[in-house]
Amino acid sequence: MTEASTRRVLAALAAGGIAARFVGGAVRDALMGRPVSDIDIATPASPEMVTALLEKARVKVAPTGIEHGTVTAVAPPRHFEITTLRRDVEPQGRRAVVAFIDDWRVDAERRDFTMNALFLDLDGTLHDYVGGLADVEARRVRFVGDPATRIREDVLRLLRFYRFHAQLGQPPADKAARAACRALASLLPTLSAERVSAELLKLLAARDPLPALSLMREDAVLPVVLPEATRFDRLAGMIAVEPEPDAIRRLAALVAVDAEGALALARRLRLSNEQRDRLLALAAPDWPLDLANDARAQRRALYHLGARGYRDLVLLRAAEQGASSRRRARALLARAEETGELEFPLRGRDVTALRIKPGPRIGELLASVAAWWEAGDFRADRKACLAELKARAKQS
């Protein structure tokens, strides 16, 4: 509220005599003492008027959701989503047909959770039309109005309930919300894979997602979206040993899949190629890893798995083996951090520099020297590897 960029945007709107209030996550997080990232602003003014006022003040503006009344003001270092007050005429999730209004209460009543329906004036005056402040103070995730109605308007809200409970809530979870989620879980397959995936990964990134996941299992929601999620014990171990939350690593700990299952899951959730590869590497590693092996075996594993892959697999093995392995895992990760990425110092151009023509022989020579380098416990530097390459090239 005190940042120059925020003041600039609000001053541009005030110059046109229109009301504007902070709303949603920024208000909620400020009240909870959490970091504020995205800032949403609500106003009864039309998106065209908002755009004109921002452009007059030389604030960059983009029509990011103009059909829903949203434009984005860009005032570095922040972006501000500014949305006209509205009501849903035909609620259809992201494809809802809306009508613009000038009633703050009606706008609040169409939102998902009470804690997301709080408005805040620039002078600090809080406007609470649905009991959101009490829910913020109690850390209670509660739908605005009838939970089933809110979910039917946008089925993603069903998953968002559990995700918000994982991130912000305290037990017990709202009974009415859970009852609606249980009753409407059959609607989840109507959601796009990308929306389901985004919610699951955000939930898994929460400090401790296990209580929320347990609720999802009890409410017959988890089997609909993630039937492979059976390793709660391993996820608990991962949470206990990992240095920081990582959604993909936690997903790998939670699900019981082989290589084929990991690929199928990645396709179903539309994971990125990088996420898919990490999940597959944990489900079916390319190189064996035993936490009890000696330092030389650990360096070989580090080389073949890569620094990130080694880190992931060490944590997964520790998660499987329980508390007794956590100290060992931390020591291995500290040693790997000191060692750094083990990268073979030669490339194909080093072979062609010896006037060897492009072809299979280049790869064979590189592989041969790399095996020699590995057998010597990675001690040989580039100069020594080049000498070995030259010697082997002469022999072949």
Coordinates of C-alpha atoms in Angstrom, one line a residue:
M1 CA 0.0 0.0 0.0
T2 CA 3.0 2.3 0.5
E3 CA 5.0 1.4 -2.5
A4 CA 5.5 4.0 -5.1
S5 CA 4.2 1.7 -7.9
T6 CA 1.0 1.0 -5.9
R7 CA 0.5 4.7 -5.2
R8 CA 1.0 5.5 -8.9
V9 CA -1.7 3.1 -10.0
L10 CA -4.2 4.1 -7.4
A11 CA -3.5 7.8 -8.1
A12 CA -4.2 7.3 -11.8
L13 CA -7.6 5.8 -10.9
A14 CA -8.4 8.5 -8.3
A15 CA -7.7 11.2 -10.9
G16 CA -10.8 10.0 -12.7
G17 CA -12.9 10.1 -9.5
I18 CA -13.5 6.3 -9.4
A19 CA -13.4 4.1 -6.4
A20 CA -10.8 1.3 -6.1
R21 CA -10.1 -1.2 -3.4
F22 CA -7.6 -4.0 -2.9
V23 CA -9.2 -7.4 -2.9
G24 CA -8.5 -11.1 -2.7
G25 CA -5.2 -12.7 -1.9
A26 CA -3.2 -9.5 -1.2
V27 CA -5.7 -8.5 1.5
R28 CA -5.8 -12.0 2.9
D29 CA -2.1 -12.5 3.0
A30 CA -1.5 -9.1 4.5
L31 CA -3.9 -9.9 7.3
M32 CA -2.2 -13.3 7.8
G33 CA 1.3 -11.8 7.9
R34 CA 2.2 -13.6 4.7
P35 CA 4.3 -12.2 1.9
V36 CA 2.2 -10.4 -0.7
S37 CA 3.0 -11.0 -4.3
D38 CA 0.0 -10.6 -6.7
I39 CA -2.1 -7.5 -6.1
D40 CA -5.7 -7.4 -7.3
I41 CA -7.8 -4.3 -7.4
A42 CA -11.5 -4.0 -7.8
T43 CA -13.5 -1.1 -9.1
P44 CA -17.0 -0.3 -10.3
A45 CA -15.5 1.5 -13.3
S46 CA -15.6 -0.2 -16.7
P47 CA -12.4 -1.7 -18.1
E48 CA -12.4 0.9 -20.8
M49 CA -12.5 3.8 -18.3
V50 CA -9.7 2.1 -16.2
T51 CA -7.6 1.7 -19.4
A52 CA -8.1 5.3 -20.4
L53 CA -7.1 6.6 -16.9
L54 CA -4.0 4.4 -16.7
E55 CA -2.9 5.4 -20.2
K56 CA -3.4 9.1 -19.4
A57 CA -1.1 8.6 -16.4
R58 CA 1.4 6.9 -18.7
V59 CA 1.0 3.5 -16.9
K60 CA 1.3 0.6 -19.2
V61 CA -1.9 -1.4 -19.4
A62 CA -2.8 -4.8 -21.0
P63 CA -6.3 -6.2 -21.7
T64 CA -5.5 -9.6 -20.1
G65 CA -9.1 -10.6 -19.4
I66 CA -11.2 -7.9 -20.9
E67 CA -14.2 -10.2 -21.4
H68 CA -14.3 -10.6 -17.6
G69 CA -13.5 -6.9 -16.9
T70 CA -9.8 -7.4 -16.1
V71 CA -6.9 -5.3 -17.3
T72 CA -3.4 -5.5 -16.0
A73 CA -1.5 -2.3 -15.0
V74 CA 2.3 -2.7 -15.2
A75 CA 4.1 -0.4 -12.8
P76 CA 7.5 -2.0 -12.1
P77 CA 8.3 -3.9 -10.0
R78 CA 4.7 -5.1 -9.8
H79 CA 1.7 -6.0 -12.0
F80 CA -1.8 -5.1 -10.8
E81 CA -4.9 -6.9 -12.0
I82 CA -7.7 -4.4 -12.0
T83 CA -11.2 -5.9 -12.4
T84 CA -14.6 -4.3 -12.7
L85 CA -17.2 -5.5 -10.1
R86 CA -19.3 -8.2 -11.6
R87 CA -21.8 -10.9 -11.2
D88 CA -21.9 -14.2 -13.0
V89 CA -24.7 -14.5 -15.5
E90 CA -23.7 -18.0 -16.7
P91 CA -21.2 -19.5 -14.3
Q92 CA -18.8 -21.8 -16.3
G93 CA -15.5 -21.5 -14.6
R94 CA -13.0 -19.7 -16.7
R95 CA -15.6 -19.3 -19.5
A96 CA -18.3 -17.6 -17.3
V97 CA -20.5 -15.0 -18.9
V98 CA -20.5 -11.9 -16.6
A99 CA -22.3 -8.7 -16.2
F100 CA -20.6 -5.6 -14.8
I101 CA -22.1 -4.0 -11.7
D102 CA -21.4 -1.3 -9.1
D103 CA -22.4 -3.3 -6.0
W104 CA -19.4 -4.4 -3.8
R105 CA -21.5 -6.9 -1.8
V106 CA -22.8 -8.7 -4.9
D107 CA -19.2 -9.0 -6.2
A108 CA -18.1 -10.4 -2.8
E109 CA -20.9 -12.9 -2.8
R110 CA -19.9 -14.5 -6.2
R111 CA -16.3 -15.2 -5.0
D112 CA -15.0 -18.6 -3.9
F113 CA -13.9 -18.4 -0.2
T114 CA -14.8 -15.8 2.4
M115 CA -11.1 -15.1 3.1
N116 CA -10.7 -14.1 -0.6
A117 CA -13.7 -11.7 -0.5
L118 CA -12.3 -9.0 1.7
F119 CA -11.9 -5.5 0.3
L120 CA -9.4 -2.9 1.6
D121 CA -9.4 0.8 0.9
L122 CA -6.1 2.6 0.5
D123 CA -6.6 4.3 3.9
G124 CA -6.8 0.9 5.6
T125 CA -10.6 0.6 5.9
L126 CA -11.6 -3.1 5.6
H127 CA -14.9 -4.1 4.0
D128 CA -16.2 -7.5 5.0
Y129 CA -19.5 -8.6 3.5
V130 CA -19.3 -12.4 4.0
G131 CA -17.6 -13.0 7.3
G132 CA -14.1 -13.4 5.8
L133 CA -12.2 -11.6 8.6
A134 CA -13.3 -14.1 11.2
D135 CA -12.3 -16.9 9.0
V136 CA -8.9 -15.3 8.4
E137 CA -8.4 -15.0 12.1
A138 CA -9.5 -18.6 12.7
R139 CA -7.6 -19.8 9.6
R140 CA -10.8 -21.4 8.4
V141 CA -11.3 -22.1 4.7
R142 CA -15.0 -21.6 4.0
F143 CA -17.0 -21.1 0.8
V144 CA -19.0 -18.0 0.3
G145 CA -22.6 -19.0 0.6
D146 CA -23.6 -22.5 -0.4
P147 CA -20.5 -24.7 -1.0
A148 CA -22.3 -26.9 -3.6
T149 CA -23.4 -23.8 -5.6
R150 CA -19.9 -22.3 -5.6
I151 CA -18.4 -25.7 -6.8
R152 CA -20.9 -26.1 -9.6
E153 CA -20.0 -22.6 -10.8
D154 CA -16.4 -23.7 -11.1
V155 CA -15.5 -27.3 -10.3
L156 CA -11.8 -26.3 -9.8
R157 CA -13.0 -24.7 -6.5
L158 CA -13.4 -28.3 -5.1
L159 CA -9.6 -28.9 -5.4
R160 CA -8.8 -25.3 -4.4
F161 CA -10.6 -25.9 -1.1
Y162 CA -8.1 -28.7 -0.1
R163 CA -5.2 -26.7 -1.5
F164 CA -6.2 -23.6 0.5
H165 CA -6.7 -25.7 3.6
A166 CA -3.2 -27.1 3.1
Q167 CA -1.6 -23.7 2.7
L168 CA -3.7 -21.5 5.0
G169 CA -6.1 -23.6 7.1
Q170 CA -6.1 -25.1 10.5
P171 CA -8.1 -28.1 11.6
P172 CA -10.9 -28.9 11.7
A173 CA -11.8 -28.4 8.1
D174 CA -15.2 -26.9 7.3
K175 CA -17.8 -29.7 7.5
A176 CA -20.2 -28.1 4.9
A177 CA -17.3 -27.6 2.5
R178 CA -16.2 -31.2 2.9
A179 CA -19.7 -32.6 2.4
A180 CA -20.1 -30.6 -0.8
C181 CA -16.7 -31.8 -2.1
R182 CA -17.6 -35.4 -1.4
A183 CA -21.0 -35.1 -3.1
L184 CA -19.5 -33.4 -6.2
A185 CA -16.2 -35.3 -6.6
S186 CA -17.7 -37.0 -9.7
L187 CA -17.5 -33.6 -11.5
L188 CA -13.7 -33.5 -11.3
P189 CA -13.1 -35.4 -14.6
T190 CA -14.7 -32.4 -16.4
L191 CA -11.7 -30.3 -15.5
S192 CA -8.8 -29.8 -17.9
A193 CA -5.6 -31.8 -17.0
E194 CA -3.6 -28.5 -16.8
R195 CA -5.9 -27.0 -14.1
V196 CA -5.9 -30.2 -12.0
S197 CA -2.1 -30.5 -12.3
A198 CA -1.6 -26.9 -11.2
E199 CA -3.7 -27.3 -8.1
L200 CA -2.1 -30.7 -7.1
L201 CA 1.4 -29.3 -7.4
K202 CA 0.5 -26.2 -5.4
L203 CA -1.0 -28.4 -2.7
L204 CA 2.1 -30.6 -2.7
A205 CA 4.3 -27.5 -2.3
A206 CA 2.5 -26.5 1.0
R207 CA 4.6 -26.8 4.1
D208 CA 2.8 -30.0 5.1
P209 CA 0.3 -31.3 2.6
L210 CA -0.4 -34.6 4.4
P211 CA -3.4 -33.4 6.4
A212 CA -5.2 -32.0 3.3
L213 CA -4.3 -35.1 1.3
S214 CA -5.7 -37.3 4.1
L215 CA -9.0 -35.3 3.9
M216 CA -9.0 -35.8 0.1
R217 CA -8.6 -39.5 0.6
E218 CA -11.3 -39.7 3.3
D219 CA -13.7 -37.6 1.1
A220 CA -13.1 -39.9 -2.0
V221 CA -11.6 -37.0 -3.9
L222 CA -8.0 -38.1 -4.1
P223 CA -8.7 -41.4 -5.9
V224 CA -10.5 -39.4 -8.7
V225 CA -7.6 -37.1 -9.5
L226 CA -4.6 -39.1 -8.3
P227 CA -5.4 -42.8 -7.8
E228 CA -1.7 -43.7 -7.7
A229 CA -1.3 -41.7 -4.4
T230 CA -0.8 -44.6 -2.0
R231 CA 2.6 -43.9 -0.4
F232 CA 1.6 -41.5 2.4
D233 CA 4.4 -43.1 4.5
R234 CA 7.0 -42.2 1.9
L235 CA 5.7 -38.7 1.5
A236 CA 5.9 -38.2 5.3
G237 CA 9.5 -39.3 5.2
M238 CA 10.2 -36.9 2.3
I239 CA 8.7 -34.0 4.2
A240 CA 10.9 -34.9 7.2
V241 CA 14.2 -35.1 5.3
E242 CA 14.0 -32.6 2.5
P243 CA 15.7 -29.2 3.0
E244 CA 12.9 -27.4 1.1
P245 CA 9.5 -28.3 -0.4
D246 CA 9.6 -29.6 -4.0
A247 CA 6.3 -30.5 -5.6
I248 CA 7.6 -33.0 -8.2
R249 CA 9.9 -34.7 -5.7
R250 CA 7.0 -35.0 -3.3
L251 CA 4.7 -36.3 -6.0
A252 CA 7.3 -39.0 -6.8
A253 CA 7.3 -39.9 -3.1
L254 CA 3.5 -40.1 -2.9
V255 CA 2.7 -42.2 -5.9
A256 CA 3.4 -45.9 -6.4
V257 CA 4.4 -46.2 -10.1
D258 CA 7.0 -47.9 -12.3
A259 CA 8.5 -46.3 -15.4
E260 CA 5.4 -47.0 -17.5
G261 CA 3.2 -45.6 -14.7
A262 CA 5.3 -42.5 -14.3
L263 CA 5.0 -41.7 -18.0
A264 CA 1.3 -42.3 -18.0
L265 CA 0.8 -40.1 -15.0
A266 CA 3.0 -37.3 -16.6
R267 CA 0.8 -37.5 -19.7
R268 CA -2.4 -37.4 -17.8
L269 CA -1.3 -34.4 -15.7
R270 CA 0.2 -32.7 -18.7
L271 CA 3.5 -32.2 -16.9
S272 CA 6.2 -30.3 -18.6
N273 CA 9.0 -32.3 -20.2
E274 CA 11.3 -31.4 -17.3
Q275 CA 8.8 -32.4 -14.7
R276 CA 8.1 -35.7 -16.6
D277 CA 11.8 -36.5 -16.8
R278 CA 12.3 -35.9 -13.0
L279 CA 9.3 -38.0 -12.1
L280 CA 10.5 -40.8 -14.4
A281 CA 14.1 -40.6 -13.0
L282 CA 12.7 -41.1 -9.5
A283 CA 10.4 -43.9 -10.4
A284 CA 13.0 -45.8 -12.5
P285 CA 16.5 -44.4 -11.9
D286 CA 19.1 -44.9 -14.7
W287 CA 21.7 -45.7 -12.0
P288 CA 21.5 -47.6 -8.7
L289 CA 21.9 -45.7 -5.5
D290 CA 22.5 -47.1 -2.1
L291 CA 22.9 -44.6 0.8
A292 CA 25.3 -47.1 2.5
N293 CA 27.8 -47.2 -0.4
D294 CA 31.2 -45.7 0.0
A295 CA 32.4 -42.3 -1.2
R296 CA 33.7 -43.6 -4.5
A297 CA 30.3 -45.3 -5.4
Q298 CA 28.6 -42.1 -4.4
R299 CA 30.7 -40.1 -6.8
R300 CA 29.9 -42.6 -9.6
A301 CA 26.2 -42.2 -8.8
L302 CA 26.6 -38.4 -8.8
Y303 CA 28.2 -38.5 -12.2
H304 CA 25.6 -40.7 -13.8
L305 CA 22.6 -39.1 -12.2
G306 CA 23.7 -35.5 -12.4
A307 CA 23.6 -33.2 -9.4
R308 CA 19.9 -32.7 -9.3
G309 CA 19.0 -36.3 -10.0
Y310 CA 21.4 -37.5 -7.3
R311 CA 19.9 -35.0 -4.8
D312 CA 16.4 -36.2 -5.7
L313 CA 17.2 -39.8 -5.4
V314 CA 19.1 -39.5 -2.1
L315 CA 16.1 -37.8 -0.6
L316 CA 13.7 -40.4 -1.9
R317 CA 15.8 -43.3 -0.6
A318 CA 16.0 -41.6 2.8
A319 CA 12.2 -41.0 2.7
E320 CA 11.8 -44.8 2.1
Q321 CA 14.2 -45.9 4.8
G322 CA 13.0 -43.7 7.6
A323 CA 14.6 -41.6 10.3
S324 CA 17.7 -43.7 10.7
S325 CA 18.9 -42.7 7.2
R326 CA 18.3 -38.9 7.4
R327 CA 21.7 -38.0 8.9
R328 CA 23.4 -40.1 6.3
A329 CA 21.4 -38.5 3.5
R330 CA 22.2 -35.0 4.7
A331 CA 25.9 -35.9 4.8
L332 CA 25.8 -37.3 1.3
L333 CA 24.1 -34.1 0.0
A334 CA 26.7 -31.9 1.7
R335 CA 29.5 -33.9 0.2
A336 CA 27.8 -33.8 -3.3
E337 CA 27.5 -30.0 -2.9
E338 CA 31.2 -29.7 -2.2
T339 CA 32.1 -32.0 -5.2
G340 CA 29.8 -30.1 -7.6
E341 CA 28.7 -31.4 -11.0
L342 CA 31.1 -34.1 -12.3
E343 CA 31.4 -33.3 -16.0
F344 CA 33.6 -35.2 -18.4
P345 CA 36.1 -32.6 -19.7
L346 CA 36.2 -33.7 -23.4
R347 CA 33.9 -33.1 -26.3
G348 CA 33.5 -34.3 -29.9
R349 CA 35.5 -31.4 -31.1
D350 CA 38.5 -32.7 -29.2
V351 CA 38.4 -35.8 -31.2
T352 CA 37.9 -34.1 -34.6
A353 CA 40.9 -31.9 -33.7
L354 CA 42.9 -35.1 -34.1
R355 CA 41.8 -35.2 -37.7
I356 CA 39.4 -38.1 -37.1
K357 CA 36.5 -37.9 -39.5
P358 CA 33.0 -37.6 -38.1
G359 CA 31.4 -41.0 -37.5
P360 CA 30.9 -43.7 -34.9
R361 CA 34.5 -43.7 -34.0
I362 CA 34.2 -40.3 -32.3
G363 CA 31.6 -41.5 -29.9
E364 CA 33.5 -44.7 -29.3
L365 CA 36.7 -42.9 -28.4
L366 CA 34.9 -40.5 -26.1
A367 CA 33.1 -43.3 -24.4
S368 CA 36.4 -45.2 -24.0
V369 CA 38.2 -42.2 -22.4
A370 CA 35.2 -41.4 -20.2
A371 CA 35.2 -45.0 -18.9
W372 CA 38.9 -44.6 -18.1
W373 CA 38.3 -41.2 -16.4
E374 CA 35.5 -42.8 -14.3
A375 CA 37.6 -45.8 -13.4
G376 CA 40.2 -43.4 -12.1
D377 CA 37.6 -41.9 -9.8
F378 CA 37.4 -38.7 -11.9
R379 CA 40.8 -37.5 -10.8
A380 CA 42.2 -36.8 -14.3
D381 CA 42.0 -33.2 -15.5
R382 CA 41.4 -32.1 -19.1
K383 CA 45.1 -32.2 -20.0
A384 CA 45.4 -35.8 -18.8
C385 CA 42.2 -36.8 -20.6
L386 CA 43.5 -35.3 -23.8
A387 CA 46.7 -37.2 -23.5
E388 CA 44.7 -40.4 -22.9
L389 CA 42.5 -39.6 -26.0
K390 CA 45.6 -39.1 -28.2
A391 CA 47.1 -42.4 -27.0
R392 CA 43.9 -44.3 -27.7
A393 CA 43.4 -42.7 -31.0
K394 CA 46.8 -43.9 -32.1
Q395 CA 46.1 -47.4 -31.0
S396 CA 42.8 -47.7 -32.9

